[in-house]
Amino acid sequence: MTSNQDDLASALSRYLTSRLGQVVQVKNLVRLSEGWETDVYGFDALEWRGGRHVLRLFFGEGAGPTALHEYASMELLARAGYPVPAVELVEADNAALGRAFIIMEQVDGAPLTKRLRESEPAVREQALDQFCHLLATLHGLEWAHLSGAASVPAFTIAQQFARWSNYLHRYPVRTIGEVVEWLLAASAQVTPQPLGLVHWDFHPENVLVDGNDQPWVIDWTQFQATDVRFDLAWTLVLLASQQSMESAEAVRVRYATLRGWDQRASHDEMQFFEAAACAKRLVSVLVSIRYGADTLGMRPGAESIMNSQLPRIATVYRRWLALTGMPLVEMEELLASHL
């Protein structure tokens, strides 16, 4: 371990000892990932439940509420029988470790991404089925009467765009007003659906598969109830920009089959939601680069990562243009060398 990791392990040992009322020694603390919103570590605390645990540390001014929200969200999903790691402890303030955090069980598995890229077609098909089934199952959950459901943030289509409009008061970005105006006008042609539970960042890296072929879905900071087509569209936009349009189309078709949707009707309305997903992606990048990613609750300095990924963002912008026919001047300026 580095000296910083030694310090973190010591602080975590003190916290667990105080919180649990027994001596707990944290060992084998290793960094698992550095996300845009969190730092994630695995560690042993054999005196407490045995096995491996995960420490997830949050960034930003809203770190405390975000930690509490993710903890409550995963508890609700577990009660609904959805496969999420068991959450164990949450702290919303910075007193113990300098940042808000969650502790949960560690899944001994690998991201589904590897299986989706296997050369063996049967393995890829099984992984695609697993991925789409998890998303369709989440969206079809009967959740409204579960304990804790009343605290789930819920937004209609119009309320989503009203929230996005509010960003104009904090960040004077012309693109926000342009995309919200287009989306509000286009939403008049969309048939509303009952609200369902959504992840808002459902992609193969957030699905871990253990040695028993059991999948577990992680990263629930944006969990809410809304029109589930927002969630599907976000997944399709990510897949199209990070893998291929063919991958996104395969997921769209398989998902629609699982939900029993009419393929043509669902495809037509999904184009509106894909435009909304493109807008969300483009605006978050533009705001982060101009004002700092930490203003949106991400890792300080994450804007430099975004700058390195502008070719992917250009793919999203081209999809926006194909769906809407509406150029965005600020995006074209940012992406000039990639279009």
CSV table of C-alpha atoms in Angstrom, one decimal:
chain,number,residue,atom,x,y,z
A,1,MET,CA,0.0,0.0,0.0
A,2,THR,CA,1.0,3.6,-0.5
A,3,SER,CA,1.4,5.9,2.5
A,4,ASN,CA,-2.0,7.4,1.6
A,5,GLN,CA,-3.5,4.0,1.6
A,6,ASP,CA,-1.9,3.2,4.9
A,7,ASP,CA,-3.4,6.3,6.4
A,8,LEU,CA,-6.8,5.5,4.9
A,9,ALA,CA,-6.6,1.9,6.3
A,10,SER,CA,-5.7,3.2,9.8
A,11,ALA,CA,-8.6,5.8,9.7
A,12,LEU,CA,-11.0,3.1,8.5
A,13,SER,CA,-9.9,0.7,11.3
A,14,ARG,CA,-10.5,3.5,13.9
A,15,TYR,CA,-13.9,4.2,12.4
A,16,LEU,CA,-15.1,0.6,12.3
A,17,THR,CA,-13.7,-0.1,15.8
A,18,SER,CA,-15.6,2.9,17.2
A,19,ARG,CA,-18.8,2.3,15.2
A,20,LEU,CA,-19.0,-1.4,15.9
A,21,GLY,CA,-17.8,-1.4,19.5
A,22,GLN,CA,-15.1,-4.0,18.8
A,23,VAL,CA,-11.6,-4.0,17.6
A,24,VAL,CA,-11.5,-4.2,13.8
A,25,GLN,CA,-8.3,-4.2,11.8
A,26,VAL,CA,-8.4,-3.2,8.2
A,27,LYS,CA,-6.0,-5.1,6.0
A,28,ASN,CA,-5.2,-5.6,2.3
A,29,LEU,CA,-6.7,-2.3,1.3
A,30,VAL,CA,-6.4,-1.9,-2.5
A,31,ARG,CA,-7.8,0.7,-4.9
A,32,LEU,CA,-10.3,-1.0,-7.2
A,33,SER,CA,-11.3,2.0,-9.4
A,34,GLU,CA,-11.2,5.8,-9.8
A,35,GLY,CA,-14.6,6.8,-11.2
A,36,TRP,CA,-15.8,10.3,-12.2
A,37,GLU,CA,-17.8,10.5,-8.9
A,38,THR,CA,-16.0,8.1,-6.5
A,39,ASP,CA,-12.9,6.4,-5.3
A,40,VAL,CA,-13.4,2.7,-4.7
A,41,TYR,CA,-11.3,0.4,-2.4
A,42,GLY,CA,-11.5,-3.2,-1.4
A,43,PHE,CA,-10.4,-4.4,2.0
A,44,ASP,CA,-10.4,-7.2,4.6
A,45,ALA,CA,-11.9,-6.7,8.1
A,46,LEU,CA,-12.0,-10.3,9.3
A,47,GLU,CA,-13.2,-9.4,12.8
A,48,TRP,CA,-16.4,-8.0,11.1
A,49,ARG,CA,-18.5,-10.5,9.1
A,50,GLY,CA,-15.3,-11.9,7.4
A,51,GLY,CA,-14.7,-11.7,3.7
A,52,ARG,CA,-14.0,-8.7,1.6
A,53,HIS,CA,-15.7,-5.3,1.7
A,54,VAL,CA,-15.9,-2.3,-0.5
A,55,LEU,CA,-15.3,1.3,0.5
A,56,ARG,CA,-16.9,3.9,-1.8
A,57,LEU,CA,-15.8,7.5,-1.2
A,58,PHE,CA,-17.7,10.4,-2.7
A,59,PHE,CA,-16.7,13.7,-4.1
A,60,GLY,CA,-18.3,17.2,-4.2
A,61,GLU,CA,-20.5,19.4,-2.1
A,62,GLY,CA,-23.4,17.0,-2.5
A,63,ALA,CA,-21.3,14.0,-1.4
A,64,GLY,CA,-23.2,13.4,1.8
A,65,PRO,CA,-26.7,13.4,0.3
A,66,THR,CA,-25.4,11.3,-2.6
A,67,ALA,CA,-24.0,8.6,-0.2
A,68,LEU,CA,-27.3,8.5,1.8
A,69,HIS,CA,-29.3,8.3,-1.5
A,70,GLU,CA,-27.3,5.4,-2.9
A,71,TYR,CA,-27.4,3.5,0.4
A,72,ALA,CA,-31.2,3.8,0.6
A,73,SER,CA,-31.6,3.0,-3.1
A,74,MET,CA,-29.6,-0.2,-2.8
A,75,GLU,CA,-31.6,-1.2,0.3
A,76,LEU,CA,-34.9,-0.7,-1.6
A,77,LEU,CA,-33.6,-2.7,-4.6
A,78,ALA,CA,-32.5,-5.5,-2.4
A,79,ARG,CA,-35.9,-5.7,-0.8
A,80,ALA,CA,-37.4,-5.8,-4.3
A,81,GLY,CA,-35.2,-8.8,-5.0
A,82,TYR,CA,-33.0,-7.0,-7.5
A,83,PRO,CA,-29.3,-8.1,-7.6
A,84,VAL,CA,-27.3,-5.4,-5.8
A,85,PRO,CA,-24.4,-5.9,-3.4
A,86,ALA,CA,-25.5,-5.7,0.3
A,87,VAL,CA,-24.8,-2.3,1.8
A,88,GLU,CA,-23.4,-2.3,5.3
A,89,LEU,CA,-22.6,1.2,6.5
A,90,VAL,CA,-23.0,4.8,5.4
A,91,GLU,CA,-21.6,8.1,6.6
A,92,ALA,CA,-22.7,11.4,5.2
A,93,ASP,CA,-20.1,13.7,6.8
A,94,ASN,CA,-16.4,14.0,6.5
A,95,ALA,CA,-15.4,13.4,10.1
A,96,ALA,CA,-14.2,9.8,9.9
A,97,LEU,CA,-12.4,9.6,6.5
A,98,GLY,CA,-12.4,13.1,5.1
A,99,ARG,CA,-15.2,12.3,2.7
A,100,ALA,CA,-18.7,10.8,2.8
A,101,PHE,CA,-18.7,7.1,2.1
A,102,ILE,CA,-20.6,3.8,1.8
A,103,ILE,CA,-19.3,0.4,2.9
A,104,MET,CA,-20.8,-2.7,1.2
A,105,GLU,CA,-20.0,-6.3,0.5
A,106,GLN,CA,-17.5,-6.9,-2.3
A,107,VAL,CA,-18.6,-9.0,-5.3
A,108,ASP,CA,-16.0,-11.4,-6.4
A,109,GLY,CA,-16.6,-11.0,-10.1
A,110,ALA,CA,-15.7,-9.2,-13.3
A,111,PRO,CA,-17.5,-6.6,-15.4
A,112,LEU,CA,-19.9,-8.0,-18.1
A,113,THR,CA,-17.9,-6.1,-20.7
A,114,LYS,CA,-15.4,-8.9,-21.0
A,115,ARG,CA,-18.1,-11.4,-22.0
A,116,LEU,CA,-19.7,-9.1,-24.4
A,117,ARG,CA,-16.4,-8.9,-26.3
A,118,GLU,CA,-15.7,-12.6,-26.3
A,119,SER,CA,-14.8,-14.2,-29.7
A,120,GLU,CA,-17.2,-17.1,-29.0
A,121,PRO,CA,-20.7,-16.0,-30.3
A,122,ALA,CA,-22.6,-18.1,-27.7
A,123,VAL,CA,-20.8,-16.3,-24.9
A,124,ARG,CA,-21.6,-12.9,-26.4
A,125,GLU,CA,-25.2,-13.8,-26.9
A,126,GLN,CA,-25.6,-15.1,-23.3
A,127,ALA,CA,-24.0,-11.8,-22.0
A,128,LEU,CA,-26.3,-9.7,-24.2
A,129,ASP,CA,-29.3,-11.6,-22.9
A,130,GLN,CA,-28.1,-11.1,-19.3
A,131,PHE,CA,-27.5,-7.4,-19.8
A,132,CYS,CA,-30.9,-6.7,-21.4
A,133,HIS,CA,-32.8,-8.9,-18.9
A,134,LEU,CA,-31.3,-6.9,-16.0
A,135,LEU,CA,-32.4,-3.6,-17.5
A,136,ALA,CA,-35.8,-4.8,-18.5
A,137,THR,CA,-36.3,-6.4,-15.0
A,138,LEU,CA,-35.4,-3.1,-13.3
A,139,HIS,CA,-37.8,-1.1,-15.4
A,140,GLY,CA,-40.6,-3.6,-14.8
A,141,LEU,CA,-40.3,-3.8,-11.0
A,142,GLU,CA,-43.5,-3.2,-9.0
A,143,TRP,CA,-41.9,-0.8,-6.5
A,144,ALA,CA,-44.4,1.8,-5.5
A,145,HIS,CA,-45.5,-0.1,-2.3
A,146,LEU,CA,-42.1,-1.1,-1.1
A,147,SER,CA,-40.8,0.2,2.2
A,148,GLY,CA,-38.9,3.4,1.3
A,149,ALA,CA,-40.5,3.9,-2.0
A,150,ALA,CA,-42.0,7.3,-0.9
A,151,SER,CA,-38.5,8.7,-0.7
A,152,VAL,CA,-37.5,7.8,-4.3
A,153,PRO,CA,-37.2,10.9,-6.4
A,154,ALA,CA,-39.8,10.8,-9.1
A,155,PHE,CA,-40.0,12.9,-12.3
A,156,THR,CA,-42.3,13.0,-15.3
A,157,ILE,CA,-40.9,13.9,-18.7
A,158,ALA,CA,-41.8,17.5,-18.3
A,159,GLN,CA,-40.3,17.6,-14.8
A,160,GLN,CA,-37.0,16.2,-16.1
A,161,PHE,CA,-36.7,19.0,-18.5
A,162,ALA,CA,-37.7,21.6,-15.9
A,163,ARG,CA,-34.9,20.3,-13.8
A,164,TRP,CA,-32.5,20.6,-16.7
A,165,SER,CA,-33.7,24.2,-17.3
A,166,ASN,CA,-32.8,25.1,-13.8
A,167,TYR,CA,-29.1,24.6,-14.6
A,168,LEU,CA,-29.3,27.8,-16.6
A,169,HIS,CA,-29.6,29.7,-13.4
A,170,ARG,CA,-26.3,28.2,-12.2
A,171,TYR,CA,-24.4,27.9,-15.5
A,172,PRO,CA,-25.2,30.4,-18.3
A,173,VAL,CA,-24.7,27.9,-21.1
A,174,ARG,CA,-26.6,28.7,-24.2
A,175,THR,CA,-26.8,25.0,-25.2
A,176,ILE,CA,-28.9,24.1,-22.2
A,177,GLY,CA,-31.7,26.5,-23.2
A,178,GLU,CA,-31.5,25.3,-26.9
A,179,VAL,CA,-31.8,21.6,-26.1
A,180,VAL,CA,-34.5,22.0,-23.5
A,181,GLU,CA,-36.6,24.1,-25.9
A,182,TRP,CA,-36.3,21.5,-28.6
A,183,LEU,CA,-37.0,18.6,-26.2
A,184,LEU,CA,-40.1,20.3,-24.7
A,185,ALA,CA,-41.6,20.9,-28.1
A,186,ALA,CA,-40.8,17.4,-29.3
A,187,SER,CA,-42.2,15.8,-26.1
A,188,ALA,CA,-45.7,16.7,-27.2
A,189,GLN,CA,-45.6,13.8,-29.7
A,190,VAL,CA,-44.6,11.3,-27.0
A,191,THR,CA,-47.0,9.0,-25.3
A,192,PRO,CA,-46.4,9.1,-21.5
A,193,GLN,CA,-45.8,5.8,-19.6
A,194,PRO,CA,-46.1,5.0,-15.9
A,195,LEU,CA,-42.9,5.8,-14.0
A,196,GLY,CA,-40.5,3.1,-13.3
A,197,LEU,CA,-37.2,2.7,-11.5
A,198,VAL,CA,-34.1,3.7,-13.5
A,199,HIS,CA,-30.3,3.5,-13.0
A,200,TRP,CA,-29.3,6.4,-15.4
A,201,ASP,CA,-25.8,4.9,-16.0
A,202,PHE,CA,-26.6,1.3,-17.0
A,203,HIS,CA,-23.6,0.0,-19.0
A,204,PRO,CA,-21.6,-3.3,-19.0
A,205,GLU,CA,-18.9,-2.0,-16.6
A,206,ASN,CA,-21.6,-1.5,-14.0
A,207,VAL,CA,-22.7,-5.2,-14.1
A,208,LEU,CA,-20.4,-7.6,-12.3
A,209,VAL,CA,-20.7,-11.3,-12.8
A,210,ASP,CA,-19.4,-13.7,-10.1
A,211,GLY,CA,-18.1,-17.2,-10.4
A,212,ASN,CA,-21.6,-18.7,-10.2
A,213,ASP,CA,-22.7,-16.6,-13.2
A,214,GLN,CA,-24.7,-14.4,-10.9
A,215,PRO,CA,-24.9,-10.7,-12.0
A,216,TRP,CA,-24.8,-7.8,-9.6
A,217,VAL,CA,-25.5,-4.2,-10.6
A,218,ILE,CA,-23.5,-1.4,-9.0
A,219,ASP,CA,-23.3,2.5,-9.1
A,220,TRP,CA,-26.7,3.7,-8.0
A,221,THR,CA,-26.0,7.4,-7.4
A,222,GLN,CA,-28.6,8.6,-10.0
A,223,PHE,CA,-31.3,6.2,-9.0
A,224,GLN,CA,-34.9,7.6,-9.4
A,225,ALA,CA,-38.3,6.9,-10.9
A,226,THR,CA,-39.1,8.4,-14.3
A,227,ASP,CA,-40.1,7.3,-17.8
A,228,VAL,CA,-37.8,4.2,-18.2
A,229,ARG,CA,-37.1,5.1,-21.8
A,230,PHE,CA,-34.8,7.8,-20.6
A,231,ASP,CA,-32.7,5.0,-19.0
A,232,LEU,CA,-32.7,2.8,-22.0
A,233,ALA,CA,-31.8,5.7,-24.3
A,234,TRP,CA,-28.8,6.6,-22.0
A,235,THR,CA,-27.6,3.1,-22.3
A,236,LEU,CA,-27.9,3.1,-26.1
A,237,VAL,CA,-26.1,6.4,-26.4
A,238,LEU,CA,-23.2,5.1,-24.2
A,239,LEU,CA,-22.9,1.9,-26.2
A,240,ALA,CA,-23.0,3.7,-29.6
A,241,SER,CA,-20.3,6.1,-28.5
A,242,GLN,CA,-18.1,3.7,-26.6
A,243,GLN,CA,-18.6,0.5,-28.6
A,244,SER,CA,-20.7,0.7,-31.8
A,245,MET,CA,-24.1,1.5,-33.2
A,246,GLU,CA,-24.5,-2.2,-33.9
A,247,SER,CA,-24.1,-3.0,-30.2
A,248,ALA,CA,-26.6,-0.3,-29.3
A,249,GLU,CA,-29.1,-1.6,-31.9
A,250,ALA,CA,-28.8,-5.2,-30.6
A,251,VAL,CA,-29.6,-4.0,-27.1
A,252,ARG,CA,-32.6,-1.9,-28.3
A,253,VAL,CA,-34.1,-4.8,-30.2
A,254,ARG,CA,-33.5,-7.4,-27.4
A,255,TYR,CA,-34.8,-5.1,-24.7
A,256,ALA,CA,-38.0,-4.2,-26.7
A,257,THR,CA,-38.7,-8.0,-27.1
A,258,LEU,CA,-38.3,-8.6,-23.4
A,259,ARG,CA,-40.7,-5.8,-22.6
A,260,GLY,CA,-43.2,-6.8,-25.3
A,261,TRP,CA,-42.9,-3.5,-27.1
A,262,ASP,CA,-44.0,-3.1,-30.7
A,263,GLN,CA,-40.6,-2.7,-32.5
A,264,ARG,CA,-41.6,0.0,-34.9
A,265,ALA,CA,-43.6,2.1,-32.5
A,266,SER,CA,-41.0,1.8,-29.7
A,267,HIS,CA,-38.2,2.7,-32.2
A,268,ASP,CA,-40.0,5.9,-33.3
A,269,GLU,CA,-40.6,7.2,-29.8
A,270,MET,CA,-37.1,6.0,-28.6
A,271,GLN,CA,-35.5,8.5,-31.0
A,272,PHE,CA,-36.9,11.3,-28.9
A,273,PHE,CA,-35.4,9.7,-25.7
A,274,GLU,CA,-32.1,9.1,-27.5
A,275,ALA,CA,-32.0,12.8,-28.3
A,276,ALA,CA,-32.6,13.6,-24.7
A,277,ALA,CA,-29.8,11.3,-23.7
A,278,CYS,CA,-27.5,12.9,-26.2
A,279,ALA,CA,-28.4,16.3,-24.8
A,280,LYS,CA,-27.8,15.2,-21.2
A,281,ARG,CA,-24.3,13.9,-22.2
A,282,LEU,CA,-23.4,17.0,-24.2
A,283,VAL,CA,-24.5,19.5,-21.6
A,284,SER,CA,-22.7,17.7,-18.7
A,285,VAL,CA,-19.5,17.7,-20.7
A,286,LEU,CA,-19.8,21.3,-21.7
A,287,VAL,CA,-20.6,22.5,-18.1
A,288,SER,CA,-17.8,20.4,-16.7
A,289,ILE,CA,-15.2,21.7,-19.1
A,290,ARG,CA,-16.3,25.3,-18.5
A,291,TYR,CA,-17.0,25.3,-14.8
A,292,GLY,CA,-15.2,22.3,-13.5
A,293,ALA,CA,-16.5,18.7,-13.1
A,294,ASP,CA,-16.7,19.1,-9.3
A,295,THR,CA,-19.6,21.6,-9.8
A,296,LEU,CA,-21.6,18.5,-10.9
A,297,GLY,CA,-20.4,16.3,-8.1
A,298,MET,CA,-17.7,14.6,-10.0
A,299,ARG,CA,-14.0,14.1,-9.3
A,300,PRO,CA,-12.1,17.4,-9.3
A,301,GLY,CA,-10.1,17.4,-12.6
A,302,ALA,CA,-12.4,15.0,-14.4
A,303,GLU,CA,-12.8,17.6,-17.1
A,304,SER,CA,-9.3,16.7,-18.3
A,305,ILE,CA,-10.6,13.1,-18.8
A,306,MET,CA,-13.5,14.5,-20.8
A,307,ASN,CA,-11.2,16.5,-23.0
A,308,SER,CA,-9.3,13.4,-23.8
A,309,GLN,CA,-12.6,11.7,-24.8
A,310,LEU,CA,-13.8,14.4,-27.1
A,311,PRO,CA,-13.8,12.0,-30.1
A,312,ARG,CA,-16.5,9.9,-28.3
A,313,ILE,CA,-18.4,13.1,-27.4
A,314,ALA,CA,-18.3,14.0,-31.1
A,315,THR,CA,-20.0,10.7,-31.9
A,316,VAL,CA,-22.8,11.7,-29.4
A,317,TYR,CA,-23.1,15.1,-31.1
A,318,ARG,CA,-23.4,13.5,-34.5
A,319,ARG,CA,-26.2,11.3,-33.2
A,320,TRP,CA,-27.9,14.4,-31.8
A,321,LEU,CA,-27.7,16.0,-35.2
A,322,ALA,CA,-29.1,12.9,-37.0
A,323,LEU,CA,-32.0,12.8,-34.6
A,324,THR,CA,-32.8,16.5,-34.4
A,325,GLY,CA,-31.2,18.3,-37.3
A,326,MET,CA,-30.4,21.1,-34.9
A,327,PRO,CA,-26.8,22.4,-34.7
A,328,LEU,CA,-25.5,23.5,-31.4
A,329,VAL,CA,-22.9,26.3,-31.8
A,330,GLU,CA,-21.1,25.8,-28.5
A,331,MET,CA,-20.7,22.1,-29.1
A,332,GLU,CA,-19.4,22.7,-32.6
A,333,GLU,CA,-16.8,25.1,-31.2
A,334,LEU,CA,-15.8,22.6,-28.5
A,335,LEU,CA,-15.6,19.6,-31.0
A,336,ALA,CA,-14.3,21.5,-34.0
A,337,SER,CA,-11.3,19.3,-34.5
A,338,HIS,CA,-13.3,16.1,-34.1
A,339,LEU,CA,-16.2,16.7,-36.5
